[in-house]
Amino acid sequence: MAMDFRKFWTRNMLIGLGLGQFLSLLITSTGFTSSELAKKGINAPTSQSFLNYVFLVIVYGSILLYRRKPLKAKWYYYIILGLVDVEANFLVVKAYQYTSLTSVMLLDCWSIPCVMLLTWIFLKTKYRFLKITGVIVCIAGLVLVVFSDVHAGDRAGGSNPRKGDTIVFAGATLYAISNVSEEFLIKNADRVELMGMLGLFGGIVSAIQISVLERNELKSIHWSAGAALPFVGFSVAMFMFYSLVPVLLKINGSTMLNLSLLTSDMWAVVIRIFAYHEKVDWMYFVAFGAVTVGILIYSGGDKDEDEDQHPLNSAEDPPRIKQDEEAKSGNSSRGTGAGSSKTWVA
């Protein structure tokens, strides 16, 4: 059956693709600001994230106080989410000390099957054949990146690859738990509430961890414009990322989010080419194309299948049909139906 591209290119799909790539660019920018900090001898990943949580609680916490409404989700859910989110960020950054960049890029893809499994079990998400195909194509693109590094001779073993790889697996798993938890809370609670409470408890967990692990590191930093600007730039990019992630989660779900973030490595290559005039292997461009095609397949893969099952609804309620499977499964599990935003996070 021929594909109707007018149905494939839905409004929600285009928004999801564009927003996903903007989020990917934000993640790329955090990587480069972290790289600049590392070049200056600053190694304080939890401290970098702490300022982001402060921004979240100031902005969204103020809105919550102004509303003066009771929380739609239990407060202890947000404590758990804050702990998981902080440690996921910490572990993946920590892994770079022990294993190669290539290994981190590949193993971090572990979050995608974890997200799919968790959403299938807890959110009752159904993944159709074309969506699974899109995921496979995206992961194949990332595997090409790994082969590209090997082919170009850029792969470095790291000081303790086994330890580093284990840390990446743990971090990617926590990312998946965090993303799916946010998706659930977005669809059953509220975006502002999620961001405000995540900022509050993420900030508390970060402050405790900083006092234990990074206190001496912060004391040794010689603060200057060159050190402060990348530090603040990282936090601003992360704040924008956290603020926009719920929108993508509500429209397209946590799997689409993780697939979109795969292109962050590709955007990093583009910056290396044009900003640093570095040469990269040709496989990078093939990989970028594969990931792009995979995201397109995932975004619109089951559009026609849904309309085949619900031909009348497609005419009567086009906005709801445009929503991804994740949104539909979230609605079916909604208790009081109060949610007005999305789910996930970082």
XYZ file of C-alpha atoms in Angstrom:
346
model
C 0.000 0.000 0.000
C 1.421 3.351 -1.081
C 2.187 5.783 1.696
C 0.249 9.043 1.787
C 2.931 11.573 2.677
C 0.337 14.191 3.570
C -0.738 11.885 6.374
C 2.861 10.950 7.206
C 3.978 14.586 7.658
C 1.607 15.428 10.473
C 1.931 18.584 12.560
C 2.900 16.674 15.690
C 5.475 14.660 13.775
C 7.151 17.801 12.381
C 7.118 19.451 15.815
C 8.605 16.299 17.345
C 11.375 16.104 14.746
C 12.301 19.773 15.025
C 12.140 19.883 18.818
C 14.058 16.615 19.080
C 16.927 18.011 17.044
C 16.960 21.253 19.018
C 17.242 19.199 22.213
C 20.021 17.199 20.571
C 21.904 20.426 19.825
C 21.477 21.510 23.448
C 23.011 18.231 24.604
C 25.859 18.748 22.128
C 26.493 22.209 23.581
C 26.648 20.788 27.110
C 29.254 18.312 25.897
C 31.455 21.050 24.471
C 31.133 23.282 27.520
C 32.061 20.292 29.692
C 35.043 19.710 27.414
C 36.159 23.299 27.869
C 35.885 22.943 31.638
C 37.898 19.716 31.531
C 40.636 21.472 29.540
C 40.837 24.007 32.361
C 41.191 21.188 34.900
C 37.661 21.570 36.299
C 36.077 18.197 37.044
C 32.857 18.791 38.968
C 29.932 17.194 37.071
C 27.485 17.307 39.994
C 28.236 20.980 40.586
C 27.483 21.769 36.947
C 24.087 20.060 37.207
C 23.355 21.724 40.550
C 22.995 25.176 38.981
C 20.486 23.734 36.493
C 18.343 22.409 39.351
C 18.534 25.827 40.997
C 17.205 27.452 37.808
C 14.384 24.910 37.662
C 13.245 25.453 41.236
C 13.454 29.265 40.916
C 11.393 29.422 37.711
C 8.923 26.558 38.082
C 8.900 26.524 41.864
C 7.825 30.176 41.835
C 4.940 29.297 39.510
C 3.908 26.477 41.840
C 3.901 28.829 44.837
C 1.862 31.368 42.902
C -0.725 28.702 42.015
C -1.126 27.581 45.631
C -2.611 24.272 44.521
C -1.971 20.821 46.019
C 0.423 18.499 44.211
C -1.169 16.146 41.691
C 1.436 13.432 42.380
C 2.837 12.165 45.681
C 5.818 14.216 46.836
C 7.973 11.145 47.481
C 7.773 10.233 43.776
C 9.730 13.400 43.075
C 12.378 12.540 45.678
C 13.017 9.237 43.933
C 13.040 10.912 40.512
C 15.476 13.582 41.703
C 17.856 10.945 43.065
C 17.695 8.862 39.873
C 18.174 11.910 37.636
C 21.200 13.243 39.516
C 22.953 9.879 39.603
C 22.238 9.161 35.929
C 23.968 12.406 34.933
C 26.830 11.754 37.329
C 27.518 8.154 36.237
C 27.632 8.798 32.499
C 30.027 11.743 32.944
C 32.116 9.695 35.373
C 32.478 6.873 32.838
C 34.655 9.040 30.566
C 37.446 8.728 33.138
C 37.640 4.960 32.629
C 36.529 4.049 29.105
C 36.615 5.502 25.606
C 34.266 8.033 24.093
C 33.295 5.427 21.499
C 32.278 2.922 24.165
C 30.200 5.503 25.999
C 28.429 6.462 22.757
C 27.587 2.863 21.945
C 26.686 1.620 25.410
C 24.570 4.687 26.168
C 22.187 3.344 23.495
C 21.259 0.747 26.130
C 18.745 3.327 27.381
C 16.609 2.850 24.250
C 15.668 -0.833 24.725
C 15.315 -0.100 28.450
C 12.846 2.693 27.728
C 10.881 0.519 25.315
C 10.732 -2.322 27.849
C 9.699 -0.055 30.728
C 7.019 1.767 28.717
C 5.686 -1.582 27.478
C 5.475 -2.983 31.020
C 4.343 0.040 33.027
C 2.708 2.407 30.525
C 1.235 -0.374 28.347
C 2.755 1.194 25.215
C 2.343 -0.848 22.049
C 5.166 -0.655 19.506
C 4.249 -1.546 15.952
C 6.574 -3.126 13.414
C 7.594 0.131 11.701
C 8.430 1.769 15.028
C 10.668 -1.147 15.987
C 12.256 -0.902 12.532
C 12.987 2.779 13.130
C 14.709 1.986 16.427
C 16.846 -0.718 14.784
C 17.894 1.662 11.980
C 18.882 4.339 14.526
C 20.995 1.943 16.567
C 22.610 0.650 13.361
C 23.634 4.239 12.631
C 25.345 4.518 16.010
C 27.140 1.215 15.427
C 28.505 2.776 12.220
C 29.928 5.605 14.330
C 31.814 3.048 16.409
C 33.201 1.347 13.303
C 34.162 4.782 12.015
C 36.245 5.473 15.125
C 37.938 2.099 14.807
C 38.548 2.640 11.098
C 40.053 6.075 11.731
C 42.186 4.817 14.612
C 40.640 7.266 17.089
C 39.534 4.694 19.672
C 41.270 4.952 23.003
C 40.977 2.123 25.430
C 40.640 4.085 28.636
C 42.245 3.376 31.979
C 39.728 0.718 33.052
C 37.317 -0.140 30.196
C 35.371 -2.810 32.089
C 34.684 -0.489 34.987
C 33.804 2.361 32.648
C 31.470 0.215 30.540
C 29.694 -1.013 33.667
C 29.213 2.574 34.825
C 27.739 3.502 31.422
C 25.288 0.600 31.597
C 24.207 1.746 35.060
C 23.868 5.366 33.963
C 21.917 4.481 30.807
C 19.542 2.311 32.837
C 18.934 5.174 35.267
C 18.334 7.507 32.310
C 15.662 5.109 31.058
C 13.999 4.941 34.483
C 14.117 8.728 34.751
C 12.655 9.249 31.265
C 9.796 6.814 31.724
C 9.035 8.179 35.209
C 8.846 11.689 33.826
C 6.598 10.515 31.004
C 4.249 8.966 33.543
C 4.248 12.064 35.763
C 3.762 14.382 32.791
C 0.675 12.504 31.683
C -0.723 12.063 35.183
C 0.407 15.264 36.891
C 1.653 18.535 35.437
C 4.698 19.855 33.546
C 5.272 22.823 35.865
C 4.877 20.630 38.931
C 7.317 18.086 37.522
C 9.999 20.651 36.720
C 9.601 22.530 40.003
C 9.729 19.446 42.204
C 12.546 17.895 40.170
C 14.503 21.108 40.597
C 13.863 21.103 44.355
C 14.794 17.515 45.128
C 17.447 17.277 42.399
C 19.080 20.336 43.915
C 18.972 18.854 47.420
C 20.500 15.552 46.277
C 23.153 17.416 44.266
C 24.065 19.644 47.210
C 24.563 16.624 49.469
C 26.671 14.864 46.845
C 28.772 17.970 46.205
C 29.519 18.340 49.904
C 30.759 14.755 49.987
C 32.508 14.278 46.644
C 33.352 17.661 45.099
C 33.967 20.032 47.976
C 37.752 20.026 47.572
C 37.484 20.300 43.794
C 35.398 23.461 44.057
C 37.848 24.987 46.546
C 40.738 24.438 44.142
C 39.074 26.192 41.174
C 40.514 29.584 40.254
C 37.357 31.342 39.134
C 37.663 33.624 36.120
C 35.538 34.557 33.103
C 37.074 31.660 31.185
C 35.985 29.211 33.886
C 32.638 30.781 34.804
C 31.217 31.221 31.285
C 31.364 27.512 30.275
C 30.027 26.617 33.733
C 27.032 28.946 33.381
C 26.602 28.044 29.691
C 26.289 24.370 30.612
C 23.621 25.135 33.204
C 21.607 27.384 30.879
C 21.654 24.741 28.118
C 20.576 22.065 30.607
C 17.793 24.301 31.924
C 16.446 24.785 28.399
C 16.785 21.047 27.783
C 14.878 20.085 30.935
C 12.188 22.683 30.200
C 11.536 21.445 26.649
C 11.890 17.691 27.197
C 8.380 17.401 28.745
C 6.889 18.890 25.568
C 8.495 16.236 23.385
C 7.552 13.526 25.868
C 3.905 14.535 25.733
C 3.797 14.684 21.935
C 6.003 11.739 20.966
C 7.033 9.829 24.107
C 10.323 8.874 25.771
C 11.493 6.498 23.032
C 11.357 9.284 20.451
C 13.288 11.504 22.854
C 16.103 8.980 23.230
C 16.248 8.354 19.486
C 16.473 12.087 18.777
C 19.333 12.499 21.250
C 21.367 9.941 19.287
C 22.096 12.663 16.730
C 23.960 14.716 19.345
C 27.107 12.771 18.483
C 26.553 13.613 14.817
C 26.104 17.310 15.538
C 29.342 17.171 17.509
C 31.047 15.934 14.339
C 29.602 18.855 12.364
C 30.986 21.294 14.944
C 34.371 19.556 14.774
C 34.415 20.036 11.006
C 33.364 23.680 10.786
C 34.515 25.121 14.125
C 37.741 23.174 14.688
C 38.469 22.247 11.034
C 39.028 18.614 11.928
C 38.708 15.752 9.449
C 36.270 12.942 10.202
C 35.745 9.557 8.652
C 33.175 9.227 5.851
C 31.214 6.656 7.893
C 30.042 9.460 10.165
C 27.954 10.892 7.352
C 26.453 7.490 6.553
C 25.661 7.057 10.245
C 24.011 10.488 10.419
C 21.823 9.560 7.456
C 20.874 6.221 9.048
C 19.863 7.833 12.341
C 17.844 10.484 10.511
C 15.983 7.860 8.466
C 15.347 5.799 11.598
C 13.828 8.771 13.425
C 11.596 9.528 10.427
C 10.407 5.920 10.327
C 9.697 5.912 14.072
C 7.912 9.281 13.988
C 5.391 8.380 11.302
C 5.584 4.610 11.198
C 2.201 3.757 12.627
C 0.169 6.712 11.396
C -1.621 4.776 8.659
C -2.027 1.706 10.866
C -3.868 3.757 13.482
C -6.211 5.195 10.878
C -6.903 1.745 9.475
C -8.047 0.660 12.945
C -9.973 3.890 13.713
C -11.153 5.337 10.364
C -14.021 7.312 11.906
C -11.948 8.808 14.707
C -9.345 10.022 12.228
C -11.933 12.293 10.633
C -13.524 13.466 13.837
C -10.522 13.998 16.116
C -7.311 14.541 14.115
C -5.254 16.077 16.953
C -5.643 12.989 19.161
C -4.866 10.602 16.310
C -1.679 12.488 15.687
C -0.417 11.670 19.155
C 2.101 8.865 19.520
C 1.361 5.448 21.040
C 2.999 6.593 24.242
C 0.434 9.400 24.666
C -2.455 7.018 24.038
C -1.202 4.478 26.539
C -0.657 7.256 29.057
C -4.225 8.447 28.615
C -5.603 4.962 29.120
C -3.755 4.610 32.409
C -4.658 8.090 33.630
C -6.588 8.069 36.836
C -8.101 11.505 37.266
C -6.986 12.840 33.899
C -5.475 16.032 35.219
C -2.200 16.023 33.284
C -1.491 18.876 30.894
C 2.057 18.096 29.815
C 4.639 15.469 29.074
C 7.172 13.101 30.575
C 10.792 12.080 30.773
C 14.071 13.444 31.357
C 17.714 13.368 31.438
